[in-house]
Amino acid sequence: MLEVDGMQHYTRNGGTEPDSAKYAVTMAGDRDLKFRGYEVFRFGHDELRDRDRAQPLLAGFFDSLLDRPPAGPSRVQLPAQP
């Protein structure tokens, strides 16, 4: 989970209580992106907290990402919009 100013973004009350409604909204957004053909790559807070550890991780990630062939247009059928 991403931490902003010491508070995880799936919590309330200063990070002391889980907030399942926030989590649900985020997951709905994730599904919407996937239906539109986007890929979502997630990183955990602990992976990025330390610059010396994060820099090679992200450099390797972007090297791998840019070496991939284009995926082409999505073949996922989008739900009808009201």
Coordinates of N, CA and C in Angstrom, one line a residue:
M1 N 0.8 -1.2 0.0 CA 0.0 0.0 0.0 C 0.9 1.3 0.0
L2 N 0.4 2.3 -0.6 CA 1.1 3.6 -0.7 C 0.9 4.3 0.6
E3 N 1.9 4.9 1.1 CA 1.8 5.6 2.4 C 2.1 7.1 2.1
V4 N 1.2 7.9 2.5 CA 1.3 9.4 2.3 C 1.2 10.0 3.7
D5 N 2.3 10.8 4.0 CA 2.4 11.5 5.3 C 2.1 10.5 6.4
G6 N 2.7 9.3 6.3 CA 2.6 8.3 7.4 C 1.2 7.6 7.5
M7 N 0.3 7.8 6.5 CA -1.0 7.2 6.6 C -1.2 6.3 5.4
Q8 N -1.6 5.1 5.6 CA -1.9 4.2 4.4 C -3.2 4.7 3.8
H9 N -3.3 4.6 2.5 CA -4.4 5.1 1.8 C -5.7 4.2 1.8
Y10 N -5.6 3.1 2.5 CA -6.8 2.3 2.7 C -7.2 2.3 4.1
T11 N -6.9 3.4 4.8 CA -7.3 3.5 6.2 C -8.0 4.8 6.5
R12 N -8.5 4.9 7.7 CA -9.1 6.2 8.2 C -8.7 6.4 9.6
N13 N -9.1 7.5 10.2 CA -8.7 7.9 11.5 C -7.2 7.8 11.7
G14 N -6.5 8.5 10.9 CA -5.0 8.6 11.0 C -4.3 7.3 10.8
G15 N -4.9 6.4 10.0 CA -4.2 5.2 9.7 C -4.5 4.1 10.7
T16 N -5.4 4.3 11.6 CA -5.6 3.3 12.7 C -6.7 2.3 12.4
E17 N -7.6 2.6 11.4 CA -8.7 1.7 11.0 C -8.7 1.4 9.5
P18 N -8.8 0.2 9.2 CA -9.0 -0.1 7.7 C -10.3 0.5 7.2
D19 N -10.2 0.9 5.9 CA -11.4 1.6 5.3 C -11.7 0.7 4.1
S20 N -12.6 -0.2 4.2 CA -13.0 -1.1 3.1 C -13.6 -0.3 1.9
A21 N -14.3 0.8 2.2 CA -15.0 1.6 1.2 C -13.9 2.2 0.3
K22 N -12.8 2.8 0.9 CA -11.7 3.3 0.0 C -11.1 2.2 -0.8
Y23 N -10.9 1.1 -0.2 CA -10.3 0.0 -1.0 C -11.2 -0.4 -2.1
A24 N -12.5 -0.5 -1.9 CA -13.5 -0.9 -2.9 C -13.4 0.1 -4.1
V25 N -13.4 1.4 -3.8 CA -13.3 2.4 -4.9 C -12.0 2.2 -5.7
T26 N -10.9 2.0 -5.0 CA -9.7 1.8 -5.7 C -9.7 0.5 -6.6
M27 N -10.3 -0.6 -6.1 CA -10.4 -1.8 -6.9 C -11.3 -1.6 -8.1
A28 N -12.4 -0.8 -7.9 CA -13.3 -0.5 -9.1 C -12.5 0.2 -10.1
G29 N -11.7 1.2 -9.7 CA -10.9 2.0 -10.7 C -9.9 1.1 -11.4
D30 N -9.3 0.1 -10.7 CA -8.4 -0.8 -11.2 C -9.1 -1.7 -12.3
R31 N -10.3 -2.2 -12.0 CA -11.0 -2.9 -13.0 C -11.3 -2.1 -14.2
D32 N -11.7 -0.9 -14.0 CA -12.1 0.0 -15.1 C -10.9 0.2 -16.0
L33 N -9.7 0.4 -15.5 CA -8.5 0.6 -16.3 C -8.3 -0.6 -17.1
K34 N -8.4 -1.8 -16.5 CA -8.2 -3.1 -17.2 C -9.2 -3.3 -18.3
F35 N -10.4 -2.9 -18.1 CA -11.4 -3.0 -19.2 C -11.1 -2.1 -20.3
R36 N -10.5 -1.0 -20.1 CA -10.1 -0.1 -21.1 C -8.8 -0.4 -21.8
G37 N -8.2 -1.5 -21.4 CA -7.0 -2.0 -22.0 C -5.6 -1.6 -21.4
Y38 N -5.7 -0.9 -20.2 CA -4.5 -0.5 -19.6 C -4.0 -1.7 -18.7
E39 N -2.7 -1.7 -18.5 CA -2.1 -2.6 -17.5 C -1.6 -1.8 -16.3
V40 N -1.9 -2.3 -15.2 CA -1.5 -1.6 -13.9 C -0.4 -2.4 -13.3
F41 N 0.7 -1.7 -13.0 CA 1.8 -2.3 -12.3 C 1.9 -1.7 -10.9
R42 N 1.8 -2.5 -9.9 CA 1.8 -2.0 -8.6 C 3.1 -2.2 -7.9
F43 N 3.5 -1.3 -7.0 CA 4.7 -1.4 -6.2 C 4.3 -1.2 -4.8
G44 N 4.9 -2.0 -3.9 CA 4.7 -1.9 -2.5 C 5.5 -0.8 -1.9
H45 N 5.0 -0.2 -0.8 CA 5.7 0.9 -0.1 C 7.1 0.5 0.3
D46 N 7.3 -0.7 0.8 CA 8.6 -1.2 1.2 C 9.6 -1.3 0.1
E47 N 9.1 -1.5 -1.1 CA 10.0 -1.6 -2.3 C 10.6 -0.2 -2.6
L48 N 9.8 0.9 -2.4 CA 10.2 2.2 -2.8 C 10.7 3.1 -1.7
R49 N 10.6 2.6 -0.5 CA 10.9 3.5 0.7 C 12.4 3.9 0.7
D50 N 13.3 3.0 0.4 CA 14.7 3.3 0.4 C 15.2 3.6 -1.0
R51 N 15.8 4.8 -1.2 CA 16.2 5.2 -2.6 C 17.2 4.2 -3.2
D52 N 18.2 3.7 -2.3 CA 19.2 2.8 -2.9 C 18.6 1.5 -3.3
R53 N 17.5 1.1 -2.7 CA 16.9 -0.1 -3.1 C 15.9 0.1 -4.3
A54 N 15.2 1.2 -4.2 CA 14.2 1.6 -5.2 C 14.8 1.9 -6.6
Q55 N 15.9 2.5 -6.6 CA 16.5 3.0 -7.9 C 16.8 1.8 -8.9
P56 N 17.5 0.7 -8.4 CA 17.7 -0.4 -9.3 C 16.5 -1.2 -9.6
L57 N 15.5 -1.2 -8.7 CA 14.3 -1.9 -8.9 C 13.5 -1.3 -10.0
L58 N 13.4 0.1 -10.0 CA 12.6 0.8 -11.0 C 13.4 0.8 -12.3
A59 N 14.7 0.9 -12.3 CA 15.5 0.9 -13.5 C 15.3 -0.4 -14.2
G60 N 15.3 -1.5 -13.5 CA 15.1 -2.9 -14.1 C 13.6 -3.0 -14.6
F61 N 12.7 -2.5 -13.8 CA 11.3 -2.5 -14.2 C 11.1 -1.8 -15.6
F62 N 11.6 -0.6 -15.7 CA 11.4 0.2 -16.9 C 12.2 -0.4 -18.1
D63 N 13.4 -1.0 -17.8 CA 14.1 -1.7 -18.9 C 13.3 -2.9 -19.4
S64 N 12.7 -3.6 -18.5 CA 11.8 -4.8 -18.9 C 10.6 -4.3 -19.6
L65 N 10.0 -3.2 -19.1 CA 8.8 -2.7 -19.7 C 9.0 -2.2 -21.2
L66 N 10.1 -1.5 -21.3 CA 10.4 -0.9 -22.7 C 10.9 -1.9 -23.6
D67 N 11.4 -3.1 -23.2 CA 11.8 -4.2 -24.0 C 10.7 -5.0 -24.6
R68 N 9.5 -4.9 -24.0 CA 8.3 -5.7 -24.4 C 7.8 -5.2 -25.7
P69 N 7.3 -6.1 -26.5 CA 6.6 -5.6 -27.7 C 5.3 -5.0 -27.4
P70 N 4.8 -4.1 -28.2 CA 3.5 -3.4 -27.9 C 2.4 -4.5 -27.8
A71 N 1.5 -4.3 -26.9 CA 0.4 -5.3 -26.7 C -0.7 -5.1 -27.8
G72 N -0.8 -4.0 -28.4 CA -1.8 -3.8 -29.4 C -3.1 -3.4 -28.7
P73 N -4.2 -3.2 -29.5 CA -5.4 -2.7 -28.9 C -6.0 -3.8 -28.0
S74 N -6.8 -3.4 -27.1 CA -7.5 -4.4 -26.2 C -8.6 -5.1 -26.9
R75 N -8.7 -6.4 -26.6 CA -9.8 -7.1 -27.2 C -10.9 -7.3 -26.2
V76 N -10.8 -6.6 -25.0 CA -11.8 -6.7 -24.0 C -13.0 -5.9 -24.4
Q77 N -14.2 -6.5 -24.3 CA -15.4 -5.7 -24.6 C -15.8 -4.8 -23.5
L78 N -15.9 -3.5 -23.7 CA -16.2 -2.6 -22.7 C -17.7 -2.7 -22.3
P79 N -18.1 -2.5 -21.0 CA -19.5 -2.5 -20.7 C -20.2 -1.3 -21.3
A80 N -21.5 -1.4 -21.6 CA -22.2 -0.3 -22.2 C -22.3 0.8 -21.2
Q81 N -22.1 2.1 -21.6 CA -22.2 3.2 -20.8 C -23.6 3.7 -20.7
P82 N -24.1 4.1 -19.5 CA -25.5 4.6 -19.4 C -25.7 5.9 -20.0

